[in-house]
GROMACS .gro file of N, CA, C and O in nm:
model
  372
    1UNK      N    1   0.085  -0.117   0.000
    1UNK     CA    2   0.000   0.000   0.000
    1UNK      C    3   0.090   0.124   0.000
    1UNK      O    4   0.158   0.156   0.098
    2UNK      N    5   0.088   0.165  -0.069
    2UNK     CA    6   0.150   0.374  -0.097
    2UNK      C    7   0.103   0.428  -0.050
    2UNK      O    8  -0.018   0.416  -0.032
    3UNK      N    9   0.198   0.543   0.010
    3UNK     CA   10   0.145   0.620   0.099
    3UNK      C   11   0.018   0.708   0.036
    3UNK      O   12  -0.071   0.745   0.112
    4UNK      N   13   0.013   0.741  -0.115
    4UNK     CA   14  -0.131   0.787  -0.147
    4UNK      C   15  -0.254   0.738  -0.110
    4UNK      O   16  -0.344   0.802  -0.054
    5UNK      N   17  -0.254   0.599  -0.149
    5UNK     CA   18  -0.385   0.471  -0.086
    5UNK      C   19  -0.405   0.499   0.052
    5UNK      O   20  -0.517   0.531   0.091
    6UNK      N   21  -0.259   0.485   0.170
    6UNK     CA   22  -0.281   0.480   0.287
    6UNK      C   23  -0.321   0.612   0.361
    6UNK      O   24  -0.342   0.596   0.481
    7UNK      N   25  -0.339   0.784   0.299
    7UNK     CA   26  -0.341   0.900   0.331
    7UNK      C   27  -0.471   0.840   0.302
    7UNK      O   28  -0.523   0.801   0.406
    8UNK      N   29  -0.562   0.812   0.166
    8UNK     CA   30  -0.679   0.838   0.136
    8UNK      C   31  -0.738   0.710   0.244
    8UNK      O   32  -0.844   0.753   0.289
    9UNK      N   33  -0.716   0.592   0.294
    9UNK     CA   34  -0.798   0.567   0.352
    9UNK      C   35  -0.784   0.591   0.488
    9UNK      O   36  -0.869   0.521   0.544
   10UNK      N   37  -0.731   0.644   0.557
   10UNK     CA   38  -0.703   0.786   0.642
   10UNK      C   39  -0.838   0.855   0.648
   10UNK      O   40  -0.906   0.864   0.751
   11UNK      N   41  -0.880   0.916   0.498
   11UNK     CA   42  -0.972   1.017   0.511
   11UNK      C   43  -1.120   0.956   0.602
   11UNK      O   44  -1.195   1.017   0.678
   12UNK      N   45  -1.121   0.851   0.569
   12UNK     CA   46  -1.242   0.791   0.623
   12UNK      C   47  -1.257   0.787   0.792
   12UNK      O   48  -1.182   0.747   0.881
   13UNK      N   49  -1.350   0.831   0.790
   13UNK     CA   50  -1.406   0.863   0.946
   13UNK      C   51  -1.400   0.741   1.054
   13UNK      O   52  -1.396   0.733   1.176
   14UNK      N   53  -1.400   0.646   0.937
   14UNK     CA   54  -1.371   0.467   1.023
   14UNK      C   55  -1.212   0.475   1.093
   14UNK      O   56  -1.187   0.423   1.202
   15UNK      N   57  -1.138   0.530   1.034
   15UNK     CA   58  -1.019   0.592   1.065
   15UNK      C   59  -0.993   0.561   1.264
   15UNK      O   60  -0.914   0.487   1.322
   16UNK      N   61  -1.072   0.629   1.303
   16UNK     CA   62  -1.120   0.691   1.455
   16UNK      C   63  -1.124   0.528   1.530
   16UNK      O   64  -1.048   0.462   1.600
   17UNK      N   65  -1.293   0.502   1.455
   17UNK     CA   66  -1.342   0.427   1.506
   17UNK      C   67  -1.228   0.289   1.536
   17UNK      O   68  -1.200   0.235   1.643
   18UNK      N   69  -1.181   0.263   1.406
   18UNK     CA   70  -1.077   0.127   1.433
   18UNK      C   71  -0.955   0.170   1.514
   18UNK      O   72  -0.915   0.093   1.600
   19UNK      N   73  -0.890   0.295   1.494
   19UNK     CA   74  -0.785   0.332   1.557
   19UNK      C   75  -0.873   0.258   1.729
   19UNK      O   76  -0.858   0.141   1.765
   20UNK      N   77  -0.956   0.361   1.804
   20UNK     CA   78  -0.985   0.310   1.910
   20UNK      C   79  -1.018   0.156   1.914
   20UNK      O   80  -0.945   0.092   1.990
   21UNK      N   81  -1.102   0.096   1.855
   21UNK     CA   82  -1.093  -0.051   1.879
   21UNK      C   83  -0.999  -0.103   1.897
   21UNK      O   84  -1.004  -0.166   2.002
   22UNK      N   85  -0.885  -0.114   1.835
   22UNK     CA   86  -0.732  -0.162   1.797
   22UNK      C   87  -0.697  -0.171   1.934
   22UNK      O   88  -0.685  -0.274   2.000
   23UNK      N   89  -0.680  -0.026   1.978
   23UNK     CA   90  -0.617   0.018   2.088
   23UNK      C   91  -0.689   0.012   2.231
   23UNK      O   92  -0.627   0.066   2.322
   24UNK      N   93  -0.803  -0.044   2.260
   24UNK     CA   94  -0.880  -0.050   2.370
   24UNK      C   95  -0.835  -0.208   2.381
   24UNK      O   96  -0.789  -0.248   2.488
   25UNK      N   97  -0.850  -0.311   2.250
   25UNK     CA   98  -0.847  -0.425   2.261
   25UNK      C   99  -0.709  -0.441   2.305
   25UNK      O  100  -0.696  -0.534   2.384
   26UNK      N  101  -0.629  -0.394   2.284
   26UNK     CA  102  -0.442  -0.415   2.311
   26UNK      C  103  -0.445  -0.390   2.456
   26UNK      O  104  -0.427  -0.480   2.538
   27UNK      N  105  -0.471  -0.257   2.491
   27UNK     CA  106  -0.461  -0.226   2.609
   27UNK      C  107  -0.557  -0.309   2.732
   27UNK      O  108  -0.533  -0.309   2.852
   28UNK      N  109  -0.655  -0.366   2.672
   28UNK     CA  110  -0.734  -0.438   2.775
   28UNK      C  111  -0.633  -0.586   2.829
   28UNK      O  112  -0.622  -0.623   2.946
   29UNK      N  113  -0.557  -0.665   2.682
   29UNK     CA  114  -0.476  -0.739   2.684
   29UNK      C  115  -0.375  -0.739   2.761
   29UNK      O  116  -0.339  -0.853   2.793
   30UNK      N  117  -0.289  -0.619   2.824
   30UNK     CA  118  -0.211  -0.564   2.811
   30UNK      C  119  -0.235  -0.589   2.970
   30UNK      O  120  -0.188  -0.677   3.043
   31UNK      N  121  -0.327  -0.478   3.000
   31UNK     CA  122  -0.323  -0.472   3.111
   31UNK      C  123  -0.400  -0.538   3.211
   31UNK      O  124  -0.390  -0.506   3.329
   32UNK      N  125  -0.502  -0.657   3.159
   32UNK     CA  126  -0.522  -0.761   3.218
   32UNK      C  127  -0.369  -0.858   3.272
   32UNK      O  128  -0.328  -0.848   3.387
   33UNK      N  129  -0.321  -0.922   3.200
   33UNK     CA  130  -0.214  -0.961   3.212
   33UNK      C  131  -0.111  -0.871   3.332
   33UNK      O  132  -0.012  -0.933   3.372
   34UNK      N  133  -0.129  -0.763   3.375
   34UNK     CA  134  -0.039  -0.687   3.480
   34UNK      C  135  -0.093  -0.709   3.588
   34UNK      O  136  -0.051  -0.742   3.699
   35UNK      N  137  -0.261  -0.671   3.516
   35UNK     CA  138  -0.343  -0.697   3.688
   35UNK      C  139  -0.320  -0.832   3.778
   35UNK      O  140  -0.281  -0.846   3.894
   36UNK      N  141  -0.354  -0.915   3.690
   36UNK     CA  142  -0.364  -1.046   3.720
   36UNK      C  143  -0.227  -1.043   3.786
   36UNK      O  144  -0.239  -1.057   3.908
   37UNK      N  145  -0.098  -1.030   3.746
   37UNK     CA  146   0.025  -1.064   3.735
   37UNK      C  147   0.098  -1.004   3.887
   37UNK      O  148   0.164  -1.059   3.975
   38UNK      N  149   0.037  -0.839   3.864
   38UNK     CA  150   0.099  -0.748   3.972
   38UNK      C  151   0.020  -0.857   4.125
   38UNK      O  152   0.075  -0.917   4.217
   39UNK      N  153  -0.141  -0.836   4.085
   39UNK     CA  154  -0.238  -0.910   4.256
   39UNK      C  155  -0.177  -1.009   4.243
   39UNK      O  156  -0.121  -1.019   4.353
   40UNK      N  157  -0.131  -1.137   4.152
   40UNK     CA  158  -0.077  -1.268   4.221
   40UNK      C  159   0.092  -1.237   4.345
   40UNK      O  160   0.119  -1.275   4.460
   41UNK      N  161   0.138  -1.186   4.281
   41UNK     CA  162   0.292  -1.113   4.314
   41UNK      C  163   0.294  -1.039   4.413
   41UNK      O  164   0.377  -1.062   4.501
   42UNK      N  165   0.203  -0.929   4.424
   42UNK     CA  166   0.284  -0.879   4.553
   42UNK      C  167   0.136  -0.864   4.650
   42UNK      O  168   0.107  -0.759   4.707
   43UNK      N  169   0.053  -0.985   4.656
   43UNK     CA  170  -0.045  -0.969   4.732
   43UNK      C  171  -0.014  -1.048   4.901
   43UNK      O  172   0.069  -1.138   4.891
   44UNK      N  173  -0.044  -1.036   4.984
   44UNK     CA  174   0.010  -1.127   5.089
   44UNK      C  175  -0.091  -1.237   5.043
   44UNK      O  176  -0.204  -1.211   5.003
   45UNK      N  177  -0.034  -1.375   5.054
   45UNK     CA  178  -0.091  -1.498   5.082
   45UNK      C  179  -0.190  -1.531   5.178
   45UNK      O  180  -0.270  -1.625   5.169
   46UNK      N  181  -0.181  -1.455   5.262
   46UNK     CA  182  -0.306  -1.430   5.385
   46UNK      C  183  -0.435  -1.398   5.296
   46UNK      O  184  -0.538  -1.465   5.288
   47UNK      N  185  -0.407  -1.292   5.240
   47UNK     CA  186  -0.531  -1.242   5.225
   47UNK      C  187  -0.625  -1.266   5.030
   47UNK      O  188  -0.737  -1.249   4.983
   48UNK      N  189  -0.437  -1.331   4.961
   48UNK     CA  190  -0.466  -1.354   4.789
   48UNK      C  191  -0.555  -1.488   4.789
   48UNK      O  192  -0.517  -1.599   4.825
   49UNK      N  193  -0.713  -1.442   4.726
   49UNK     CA  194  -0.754  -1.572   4.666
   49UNK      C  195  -0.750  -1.609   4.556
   49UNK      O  196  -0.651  -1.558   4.502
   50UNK      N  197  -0.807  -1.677   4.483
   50UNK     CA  198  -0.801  -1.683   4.335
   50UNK      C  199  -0.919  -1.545   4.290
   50UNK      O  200  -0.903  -1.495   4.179
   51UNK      N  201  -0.992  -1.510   4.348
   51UNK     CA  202  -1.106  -1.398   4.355
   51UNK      C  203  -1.042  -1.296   4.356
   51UNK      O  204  -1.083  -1.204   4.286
   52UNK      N  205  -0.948  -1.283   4.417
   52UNK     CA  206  -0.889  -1.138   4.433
   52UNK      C  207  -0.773  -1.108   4.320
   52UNK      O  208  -0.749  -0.999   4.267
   53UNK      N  209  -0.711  -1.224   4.298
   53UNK     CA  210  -0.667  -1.222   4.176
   53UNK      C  211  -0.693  -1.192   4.048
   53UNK      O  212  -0.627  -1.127   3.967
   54UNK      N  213  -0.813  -1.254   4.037
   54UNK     CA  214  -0.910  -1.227   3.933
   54UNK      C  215  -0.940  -1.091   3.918
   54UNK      O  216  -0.916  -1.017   3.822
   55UNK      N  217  -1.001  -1.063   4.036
   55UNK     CA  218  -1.072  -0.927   4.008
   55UNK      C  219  -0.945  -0.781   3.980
   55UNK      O  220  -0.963  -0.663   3.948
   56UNK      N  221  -0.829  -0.857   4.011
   56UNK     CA  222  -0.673  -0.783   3.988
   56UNK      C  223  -0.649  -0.768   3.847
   56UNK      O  224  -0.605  -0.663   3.800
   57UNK      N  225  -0.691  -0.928   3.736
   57UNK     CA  226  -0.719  -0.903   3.621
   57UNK      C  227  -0.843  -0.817   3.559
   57UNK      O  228  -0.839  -0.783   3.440
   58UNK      N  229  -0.932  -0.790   3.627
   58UNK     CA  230  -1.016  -0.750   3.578
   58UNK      C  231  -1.010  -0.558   3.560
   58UNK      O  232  -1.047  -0.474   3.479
   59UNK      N  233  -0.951  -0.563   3.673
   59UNK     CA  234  -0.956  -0.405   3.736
   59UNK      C  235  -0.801  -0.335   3.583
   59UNK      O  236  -0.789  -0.219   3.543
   60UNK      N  237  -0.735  -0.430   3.551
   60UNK     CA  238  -0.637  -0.423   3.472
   60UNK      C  239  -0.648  -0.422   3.350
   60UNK      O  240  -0.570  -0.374   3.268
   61UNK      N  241  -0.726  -0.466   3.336
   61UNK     CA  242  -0.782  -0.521   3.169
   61UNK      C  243  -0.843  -0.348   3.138
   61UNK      O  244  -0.814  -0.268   3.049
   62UNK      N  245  -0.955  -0.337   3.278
   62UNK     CA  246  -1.082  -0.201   3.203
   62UNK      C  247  -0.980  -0.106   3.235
   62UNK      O  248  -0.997  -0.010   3.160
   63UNK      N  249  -0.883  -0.087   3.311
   63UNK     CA  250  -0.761   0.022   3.289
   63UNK      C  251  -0.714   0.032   3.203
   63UNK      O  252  -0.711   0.144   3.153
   64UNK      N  253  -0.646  -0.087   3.132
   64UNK     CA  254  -0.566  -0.094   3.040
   64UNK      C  255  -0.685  -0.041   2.906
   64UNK      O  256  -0.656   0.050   2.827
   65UNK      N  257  -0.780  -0.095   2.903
   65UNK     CA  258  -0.885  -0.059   2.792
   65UNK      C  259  -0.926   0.081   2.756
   65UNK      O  260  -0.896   0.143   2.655
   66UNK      N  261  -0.984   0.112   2.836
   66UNK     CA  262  -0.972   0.285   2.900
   66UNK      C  263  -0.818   0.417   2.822
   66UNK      O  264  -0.816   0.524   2.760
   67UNK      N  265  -0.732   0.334   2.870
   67UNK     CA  266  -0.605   0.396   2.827
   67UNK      C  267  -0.588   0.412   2.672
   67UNK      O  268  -0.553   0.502   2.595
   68UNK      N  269  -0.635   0.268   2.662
   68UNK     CA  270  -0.615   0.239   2.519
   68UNK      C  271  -0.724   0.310   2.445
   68UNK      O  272  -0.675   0.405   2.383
   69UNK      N  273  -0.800   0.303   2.434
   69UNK     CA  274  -0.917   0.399   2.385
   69UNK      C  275  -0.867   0.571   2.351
   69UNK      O  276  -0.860   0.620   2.238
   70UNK      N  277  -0.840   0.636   2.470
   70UNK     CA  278  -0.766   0.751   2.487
   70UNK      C  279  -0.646   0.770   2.336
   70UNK      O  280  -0.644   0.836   2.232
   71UNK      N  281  -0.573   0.686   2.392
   71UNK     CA  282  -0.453   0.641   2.261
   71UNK      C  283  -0.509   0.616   2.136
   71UNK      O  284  -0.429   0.649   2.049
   72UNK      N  285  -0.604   0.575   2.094
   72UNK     CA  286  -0.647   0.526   2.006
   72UNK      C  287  -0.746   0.646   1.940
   72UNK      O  288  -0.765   0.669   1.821
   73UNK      N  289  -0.790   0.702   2.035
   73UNK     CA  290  -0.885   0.823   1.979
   73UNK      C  291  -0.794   0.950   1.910
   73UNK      O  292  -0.821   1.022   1.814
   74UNK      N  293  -0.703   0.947   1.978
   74UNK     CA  294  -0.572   1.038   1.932
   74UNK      C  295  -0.492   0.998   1.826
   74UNK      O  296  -0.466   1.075   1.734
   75UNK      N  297  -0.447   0.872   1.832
   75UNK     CA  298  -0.375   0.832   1.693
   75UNK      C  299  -0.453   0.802   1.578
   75UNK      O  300  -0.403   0.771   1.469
   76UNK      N  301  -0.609   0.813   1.607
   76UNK     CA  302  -0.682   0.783   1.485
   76UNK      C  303  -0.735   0.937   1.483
   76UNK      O  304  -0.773   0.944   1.366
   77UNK      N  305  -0.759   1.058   1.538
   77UNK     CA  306  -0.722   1.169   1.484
   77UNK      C  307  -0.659   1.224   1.417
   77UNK      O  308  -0.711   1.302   1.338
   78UNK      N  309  -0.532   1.209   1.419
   78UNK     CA  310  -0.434   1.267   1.363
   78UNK      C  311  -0.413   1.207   1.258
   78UNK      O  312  -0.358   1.271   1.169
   79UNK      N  313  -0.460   1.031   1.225
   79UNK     CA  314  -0.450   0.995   1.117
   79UNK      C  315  -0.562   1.068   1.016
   79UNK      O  316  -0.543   1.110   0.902
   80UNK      N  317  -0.680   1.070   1.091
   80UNK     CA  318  -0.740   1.133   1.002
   80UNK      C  319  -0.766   1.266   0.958
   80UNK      O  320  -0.839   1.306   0.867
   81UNK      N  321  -0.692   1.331   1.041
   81UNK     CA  322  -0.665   1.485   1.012
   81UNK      C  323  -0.589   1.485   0.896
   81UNK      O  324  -0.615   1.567   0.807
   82UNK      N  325  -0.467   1.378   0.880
   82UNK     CA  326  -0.357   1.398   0.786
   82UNK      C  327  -0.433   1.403   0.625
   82UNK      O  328  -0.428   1.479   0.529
   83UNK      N  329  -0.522   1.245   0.666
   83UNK     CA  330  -0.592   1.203   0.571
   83UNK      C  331  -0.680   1.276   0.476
   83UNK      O  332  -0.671   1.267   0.353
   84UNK      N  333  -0.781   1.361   0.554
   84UNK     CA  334  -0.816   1.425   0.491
   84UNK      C  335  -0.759   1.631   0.467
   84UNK      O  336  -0.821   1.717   0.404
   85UNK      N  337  -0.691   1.638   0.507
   85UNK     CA  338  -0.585   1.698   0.466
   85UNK      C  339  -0.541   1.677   0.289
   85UNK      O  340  -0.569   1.746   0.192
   86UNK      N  341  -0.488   1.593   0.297
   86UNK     CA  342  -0.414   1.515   0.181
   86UNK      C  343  -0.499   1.452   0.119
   86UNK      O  344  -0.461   1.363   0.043
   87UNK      N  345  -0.659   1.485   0.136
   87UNK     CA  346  -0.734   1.447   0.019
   87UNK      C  347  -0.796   1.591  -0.015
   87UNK      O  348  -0.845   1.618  -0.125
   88UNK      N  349  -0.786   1.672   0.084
   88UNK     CA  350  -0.807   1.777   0.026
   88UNK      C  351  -0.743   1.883  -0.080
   88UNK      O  352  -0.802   1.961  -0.154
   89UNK      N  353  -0.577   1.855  -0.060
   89UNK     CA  354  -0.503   1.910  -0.148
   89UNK      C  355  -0.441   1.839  -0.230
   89UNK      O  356  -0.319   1.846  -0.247
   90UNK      N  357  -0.548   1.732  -0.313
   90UNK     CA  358  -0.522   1.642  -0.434
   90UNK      C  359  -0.382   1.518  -0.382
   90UNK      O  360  -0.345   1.459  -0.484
   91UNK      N  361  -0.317   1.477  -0.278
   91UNK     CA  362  -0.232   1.437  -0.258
   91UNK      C  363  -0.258   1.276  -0.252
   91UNK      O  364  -0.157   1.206  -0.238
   92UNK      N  365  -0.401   1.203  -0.263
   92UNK     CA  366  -0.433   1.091  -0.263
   92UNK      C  367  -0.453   1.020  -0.427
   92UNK      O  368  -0.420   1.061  -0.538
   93UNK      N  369  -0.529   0.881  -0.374
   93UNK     CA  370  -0.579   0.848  -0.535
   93UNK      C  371  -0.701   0.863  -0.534
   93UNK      O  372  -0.766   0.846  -0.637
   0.00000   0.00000   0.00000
């Protein structure tokens, strides 16, 4: 794909939308895996169940998702700012 193809489908407003999906789904990945990881690790044994663990992944995941969204709303801005930019001053196909 050339960067003409990849500016013009840029222009499209889906642009946004997938940028955030992309990036909510990564970051939910992301930071499930910490939650889970950080509550197993430095929880005391007294008090870590498999419940509390869990809910360590859980609390990590909608953080991480959250974040990612943010990120994603921004890098699919700017893509599509560029985008249609550069379809506005003939620079696409």
């Amino acid at each position: 794909m050339g960067i003409k193809s990849t500016l013009n489908s840029w222009s499209n407003t889906n642009t946004i939308t997938k940028s955030i999906a992309t990036s909510s789904a990564k970051g939910a990945a992301i930071g499930g895996t910490v939650g889970t990881t950080v509550t197993a690790t430095f929880s005391s044994p007294r008090f870590t169940s498999k419940g509390s663990v869990a809910a360590g992944g859980v609390a990590g995941a909608t953080l991480g998702a959250n974040v990612g969204a943010i990120q994603g709303a921004v890098t699919g801005s700017v893509k599509y700012a560029a985008g249609s930019a550069a379809k506005f001053l003939g620079l696409t196909n």
